[in-house]
mmCIF file of C-alpha atoms in Angstrom:
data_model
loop_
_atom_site.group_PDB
_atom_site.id
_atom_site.type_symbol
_atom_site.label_atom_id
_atom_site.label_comp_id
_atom_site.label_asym_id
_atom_site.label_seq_id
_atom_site.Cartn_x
_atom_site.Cartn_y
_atom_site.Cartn_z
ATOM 1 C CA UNK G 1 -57.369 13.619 -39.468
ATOM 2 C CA UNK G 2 -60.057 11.216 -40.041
ATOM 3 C CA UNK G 3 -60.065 7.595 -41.603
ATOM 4 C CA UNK G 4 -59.568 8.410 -44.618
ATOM 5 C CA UNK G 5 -56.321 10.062 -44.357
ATOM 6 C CA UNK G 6 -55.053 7.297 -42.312
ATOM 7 C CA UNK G 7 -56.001 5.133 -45.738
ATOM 8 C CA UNK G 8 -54.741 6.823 -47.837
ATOM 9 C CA UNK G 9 -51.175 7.049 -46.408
ATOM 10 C CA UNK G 10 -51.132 3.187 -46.080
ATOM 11 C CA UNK G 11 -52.249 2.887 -49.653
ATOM 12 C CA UNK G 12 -49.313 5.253 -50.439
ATOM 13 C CA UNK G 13 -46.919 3.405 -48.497
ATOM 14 C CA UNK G 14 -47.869 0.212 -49.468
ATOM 15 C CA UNK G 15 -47.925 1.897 -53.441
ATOM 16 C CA UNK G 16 -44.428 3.271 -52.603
ATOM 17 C CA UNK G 17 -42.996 -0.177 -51.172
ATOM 18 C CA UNK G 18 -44.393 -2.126 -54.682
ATOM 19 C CA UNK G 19 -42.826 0.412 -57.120
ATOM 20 C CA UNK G 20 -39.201 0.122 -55.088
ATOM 21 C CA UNK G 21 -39.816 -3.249 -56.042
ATOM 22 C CA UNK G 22 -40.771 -3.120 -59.952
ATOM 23 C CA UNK G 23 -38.262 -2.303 -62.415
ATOM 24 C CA UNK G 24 -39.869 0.773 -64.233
ATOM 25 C CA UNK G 25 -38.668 -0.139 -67.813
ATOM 26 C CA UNK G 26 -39.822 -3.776 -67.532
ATOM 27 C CA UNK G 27 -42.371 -3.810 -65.289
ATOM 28 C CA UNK G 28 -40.775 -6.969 -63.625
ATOM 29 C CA UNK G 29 -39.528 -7.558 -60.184
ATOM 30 C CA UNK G 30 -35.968 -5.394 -59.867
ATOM 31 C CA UNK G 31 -32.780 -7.519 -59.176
ATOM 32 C CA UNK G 32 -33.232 -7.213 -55.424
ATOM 33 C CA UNK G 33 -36.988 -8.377 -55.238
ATOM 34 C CA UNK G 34 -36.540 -11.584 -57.149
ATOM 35 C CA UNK G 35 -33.156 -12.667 -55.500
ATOM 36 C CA UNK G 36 -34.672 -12.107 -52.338
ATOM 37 C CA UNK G 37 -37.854 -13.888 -53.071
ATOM 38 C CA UNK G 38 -35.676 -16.998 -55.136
ATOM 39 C CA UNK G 39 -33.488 -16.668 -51.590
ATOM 40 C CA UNK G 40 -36.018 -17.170 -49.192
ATOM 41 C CA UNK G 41 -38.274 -19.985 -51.725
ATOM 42 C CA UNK G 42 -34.881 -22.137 -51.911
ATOM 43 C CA UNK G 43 -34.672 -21.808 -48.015
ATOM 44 C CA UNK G 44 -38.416 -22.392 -46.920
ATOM 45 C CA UNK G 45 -38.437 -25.910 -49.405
ATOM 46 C CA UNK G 46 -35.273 -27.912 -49.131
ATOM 47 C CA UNK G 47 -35.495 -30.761 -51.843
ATOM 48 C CA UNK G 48 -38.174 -28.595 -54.035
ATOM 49 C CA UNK G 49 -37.499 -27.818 -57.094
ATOM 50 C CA UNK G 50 -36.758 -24.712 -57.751
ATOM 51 C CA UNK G 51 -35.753 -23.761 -61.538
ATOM 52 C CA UNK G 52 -33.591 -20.613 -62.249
ATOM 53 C CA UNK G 53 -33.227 -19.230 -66.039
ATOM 54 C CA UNK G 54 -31.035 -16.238 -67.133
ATOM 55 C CA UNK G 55 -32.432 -14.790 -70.242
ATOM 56 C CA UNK G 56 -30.174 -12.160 -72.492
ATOM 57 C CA UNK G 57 -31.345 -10.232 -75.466
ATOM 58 C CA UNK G 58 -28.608 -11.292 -78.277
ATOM 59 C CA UNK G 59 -26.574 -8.506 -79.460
ATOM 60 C CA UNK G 60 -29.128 -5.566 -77.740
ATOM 61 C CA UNK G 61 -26.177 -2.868 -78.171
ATOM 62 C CA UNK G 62 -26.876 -3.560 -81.559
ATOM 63 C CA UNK G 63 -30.623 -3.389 -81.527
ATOM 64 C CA UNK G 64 -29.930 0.350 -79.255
ATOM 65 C CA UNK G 65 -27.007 1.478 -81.620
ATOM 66 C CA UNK G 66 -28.906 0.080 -84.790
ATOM 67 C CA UNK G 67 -32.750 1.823 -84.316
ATOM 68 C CA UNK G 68 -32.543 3.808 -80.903
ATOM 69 C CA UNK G 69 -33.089 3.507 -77.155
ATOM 70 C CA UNK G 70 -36.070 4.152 -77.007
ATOM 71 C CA UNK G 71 -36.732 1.383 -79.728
ATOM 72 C CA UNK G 72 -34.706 -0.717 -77.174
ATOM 73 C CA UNK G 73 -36.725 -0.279 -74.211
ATOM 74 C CA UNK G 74 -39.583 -1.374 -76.827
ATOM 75 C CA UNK G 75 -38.112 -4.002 -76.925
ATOM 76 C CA UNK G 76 -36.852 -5.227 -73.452
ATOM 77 C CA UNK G 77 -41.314 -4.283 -72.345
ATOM 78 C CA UNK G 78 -41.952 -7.024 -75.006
ATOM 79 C CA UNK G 79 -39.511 -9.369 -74.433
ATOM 80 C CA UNK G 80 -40.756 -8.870 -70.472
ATOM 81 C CA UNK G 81 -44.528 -9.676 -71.478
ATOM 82 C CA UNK G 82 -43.272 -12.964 -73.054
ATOM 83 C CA UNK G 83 -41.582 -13.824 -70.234
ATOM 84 C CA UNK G 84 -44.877 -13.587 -67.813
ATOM 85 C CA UNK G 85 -46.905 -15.022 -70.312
ATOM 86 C CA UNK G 86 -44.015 -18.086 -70.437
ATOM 87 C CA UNK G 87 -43.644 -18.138 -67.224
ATOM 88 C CA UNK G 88 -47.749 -17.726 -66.014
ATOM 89 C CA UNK G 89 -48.779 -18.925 -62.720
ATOM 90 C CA UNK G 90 -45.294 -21.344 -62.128
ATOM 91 C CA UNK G 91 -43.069 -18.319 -61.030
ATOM 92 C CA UNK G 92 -41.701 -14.906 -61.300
ATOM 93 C CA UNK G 93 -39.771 -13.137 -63.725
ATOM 94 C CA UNK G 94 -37.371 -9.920 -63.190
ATOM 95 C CA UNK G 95 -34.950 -7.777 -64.856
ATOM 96 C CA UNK G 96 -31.442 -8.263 -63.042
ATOM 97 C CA UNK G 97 -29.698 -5.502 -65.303
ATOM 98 C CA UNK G 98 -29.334 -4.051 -68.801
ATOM 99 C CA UNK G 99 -30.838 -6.963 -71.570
ATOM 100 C CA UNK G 100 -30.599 -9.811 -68.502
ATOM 101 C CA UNK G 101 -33.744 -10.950 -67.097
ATOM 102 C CA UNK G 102 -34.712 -13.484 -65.010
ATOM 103 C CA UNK G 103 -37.581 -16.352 -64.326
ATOM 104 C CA UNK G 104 -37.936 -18.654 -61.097
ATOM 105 C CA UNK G 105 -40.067 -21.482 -61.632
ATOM 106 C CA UNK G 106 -41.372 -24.578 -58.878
ATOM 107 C CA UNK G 107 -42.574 -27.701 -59.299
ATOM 108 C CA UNK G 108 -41.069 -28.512 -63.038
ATOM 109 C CA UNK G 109 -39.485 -31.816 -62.204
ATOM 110 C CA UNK G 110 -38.551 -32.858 -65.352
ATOM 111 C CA UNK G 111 -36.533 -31.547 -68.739
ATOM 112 C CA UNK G 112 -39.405 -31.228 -70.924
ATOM 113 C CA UNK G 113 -41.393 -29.523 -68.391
ATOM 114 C CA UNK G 114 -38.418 -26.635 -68.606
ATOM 115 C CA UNK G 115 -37.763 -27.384 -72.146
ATOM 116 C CA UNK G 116 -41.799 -26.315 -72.808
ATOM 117 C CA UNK G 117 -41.195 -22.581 -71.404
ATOM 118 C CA UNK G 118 -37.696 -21.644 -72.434
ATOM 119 C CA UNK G 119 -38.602 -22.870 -76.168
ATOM 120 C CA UNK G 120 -41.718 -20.895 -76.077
ATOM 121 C CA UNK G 121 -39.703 -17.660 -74.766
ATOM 122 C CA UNK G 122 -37.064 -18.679 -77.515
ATOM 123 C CA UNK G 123 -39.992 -18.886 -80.203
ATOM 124 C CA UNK G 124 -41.989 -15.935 -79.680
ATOM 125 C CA UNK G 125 -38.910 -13.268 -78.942
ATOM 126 C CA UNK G 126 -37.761 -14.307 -82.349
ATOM 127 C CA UNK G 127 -41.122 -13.483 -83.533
ATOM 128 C CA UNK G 128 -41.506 -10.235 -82.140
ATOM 129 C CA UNK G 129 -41.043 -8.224 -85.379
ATOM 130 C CA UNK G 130 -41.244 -10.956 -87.846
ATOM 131 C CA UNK G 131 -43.656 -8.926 -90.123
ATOM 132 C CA UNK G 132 -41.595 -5.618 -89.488
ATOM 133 C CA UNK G 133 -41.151 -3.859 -92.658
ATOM 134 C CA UNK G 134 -37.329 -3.682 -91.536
ATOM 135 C CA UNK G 135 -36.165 -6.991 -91.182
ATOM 136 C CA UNK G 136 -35.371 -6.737 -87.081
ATOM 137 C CA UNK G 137 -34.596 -9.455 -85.724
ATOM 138 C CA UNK G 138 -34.742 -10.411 -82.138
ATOM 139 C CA UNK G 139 -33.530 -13.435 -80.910
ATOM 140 C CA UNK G 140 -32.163 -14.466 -76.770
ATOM 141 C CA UNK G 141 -30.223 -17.020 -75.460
ATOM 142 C CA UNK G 142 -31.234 -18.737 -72.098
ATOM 143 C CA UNK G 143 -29.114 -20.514 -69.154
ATOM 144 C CA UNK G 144 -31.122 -22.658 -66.405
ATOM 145 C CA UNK G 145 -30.541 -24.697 -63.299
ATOM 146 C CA UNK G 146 -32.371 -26.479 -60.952
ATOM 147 C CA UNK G 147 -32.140 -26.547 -57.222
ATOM 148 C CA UNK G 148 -31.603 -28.848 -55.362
ATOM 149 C CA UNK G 149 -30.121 -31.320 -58.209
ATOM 150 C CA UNK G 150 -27.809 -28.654 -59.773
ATOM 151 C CA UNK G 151 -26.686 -26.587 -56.513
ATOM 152 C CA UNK G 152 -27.491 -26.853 -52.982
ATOM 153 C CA UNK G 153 -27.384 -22.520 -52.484
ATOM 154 C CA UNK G 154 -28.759 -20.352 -54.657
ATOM 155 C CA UNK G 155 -25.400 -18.165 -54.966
ATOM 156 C CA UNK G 156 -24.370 -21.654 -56.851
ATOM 157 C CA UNK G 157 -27.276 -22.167 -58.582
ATOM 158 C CA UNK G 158 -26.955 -18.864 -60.298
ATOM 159 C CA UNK G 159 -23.447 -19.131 -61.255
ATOM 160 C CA UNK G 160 -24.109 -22.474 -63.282
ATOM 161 C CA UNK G 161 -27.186 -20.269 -64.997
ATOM 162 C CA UNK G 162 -25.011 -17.863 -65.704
ATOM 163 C CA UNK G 163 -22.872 -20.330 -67.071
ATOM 164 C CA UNK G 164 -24.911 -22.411 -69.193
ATOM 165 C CA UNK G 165 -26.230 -19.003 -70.700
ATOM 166 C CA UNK G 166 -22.622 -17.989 -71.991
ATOM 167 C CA UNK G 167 -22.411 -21.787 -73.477
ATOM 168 C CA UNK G 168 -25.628 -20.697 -75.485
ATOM 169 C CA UNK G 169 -24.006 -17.908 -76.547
ATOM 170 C CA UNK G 170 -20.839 -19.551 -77.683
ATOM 171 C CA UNK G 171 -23.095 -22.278 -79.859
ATOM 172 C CA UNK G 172 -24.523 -19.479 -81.519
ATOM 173 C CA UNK G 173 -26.693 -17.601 -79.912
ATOM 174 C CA UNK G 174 -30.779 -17.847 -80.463
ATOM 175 C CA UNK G 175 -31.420 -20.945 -77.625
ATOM 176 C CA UNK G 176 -31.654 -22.115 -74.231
ATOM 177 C CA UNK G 177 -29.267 -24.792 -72.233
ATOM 178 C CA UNK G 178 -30.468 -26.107 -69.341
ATOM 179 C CA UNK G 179 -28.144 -28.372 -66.826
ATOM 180 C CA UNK G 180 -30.752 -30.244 -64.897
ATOM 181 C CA UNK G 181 -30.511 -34.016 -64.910
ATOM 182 C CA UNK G 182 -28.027 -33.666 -67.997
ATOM 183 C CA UNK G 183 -24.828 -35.313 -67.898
ATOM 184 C CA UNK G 184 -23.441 -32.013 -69.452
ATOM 185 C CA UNK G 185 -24.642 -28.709 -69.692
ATOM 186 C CA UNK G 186 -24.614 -29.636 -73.323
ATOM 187 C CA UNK G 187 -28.757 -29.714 -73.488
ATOM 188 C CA UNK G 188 -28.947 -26.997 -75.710
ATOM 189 C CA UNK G 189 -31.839 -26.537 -78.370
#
């Protein structure tokens, strides 16, 4: 065996160890890679902030039921791209099941700074099929919280997320609620 067989495993393995970390629909980090890496950023800067969305595509069993999985998984790839193109060089975004994804973001240390990229995810998911001949329409609702002014452990942090994304839902679906700095998780746009 020669060099190049030696390479090529290690490009395998290293291939191999990626994809168990990529969701295959999305193309985003699975559940396990991005609470592991929000985990371990939360732990390695105490008193950075560390901002933690929960993004759900409204009604999706609809959007499956309605024009067909395959049409959903359309779907959940685009809503993905706006996410990394949202999100861009402040943090990572994942799938963490079905229609949930999720972003991690650093260094936004105010509400309009958050405000900026869960609007433009809001905006341009509801635009994803605004000229279809159809009439589809795509919209999501988005939770957030920040770390360390929210919650002190990420376990914490994701529960008020997760909590401030049902309160979107409950207003009506089609925006984002953040917590951070608010008196109430009433922020909602």
């Amino acid at each position: 065996r020669g060099l190049g067989d030696v390479y090529k495993r290690q490009v395998v393995e290293e291939l191999s160890i990626i994809s168990d970390m990529k969701d295959p629909g999305t193309d985003l980090l699975n559940k396990r890679a991005i609470t592991d890496y929000v985990r371990k950023l939360i732990d390695s800067k105490p008193d950075h902030n560390v901002t933690i969305a929960i993004i759900d595509v409204d009604d999706f069993k609809t959007v499956n039921d309605t024009y067909g999985h395959m049409f959903g998984d359309e779907v959940l790839y685009k809503v993905a791209d706006i996410l990394r193109d949202a999100v861009g060089s402040r943090g990572l975004c994942g799938r963490i099941g079905g229609d949930e994804m999720f972003i991690i973001m650093e260094g936004l240390n105010d509400n309009e700074g958050i405000r900026n990229v869960l609007r433009t995810i809001r905006n341009n998911t509801k635009w994803l099929y605004h000229d279809d001949p159809r009439n589809i329409k795509i919209t999501c609702s988005i939770g957030s919280a920040t770390y360390p002014n929210d919650a002190k452990r990420y376990d914490e942090l994701f529960k008020i997320a997760d909590k401030v994304l049902y309160l979107a839902k409950e207003k009506g679906k089609d925006r984002y609620c953040l917590l951070y700095t608010s008196p109430s998780p009433r922020d909602c746009s």
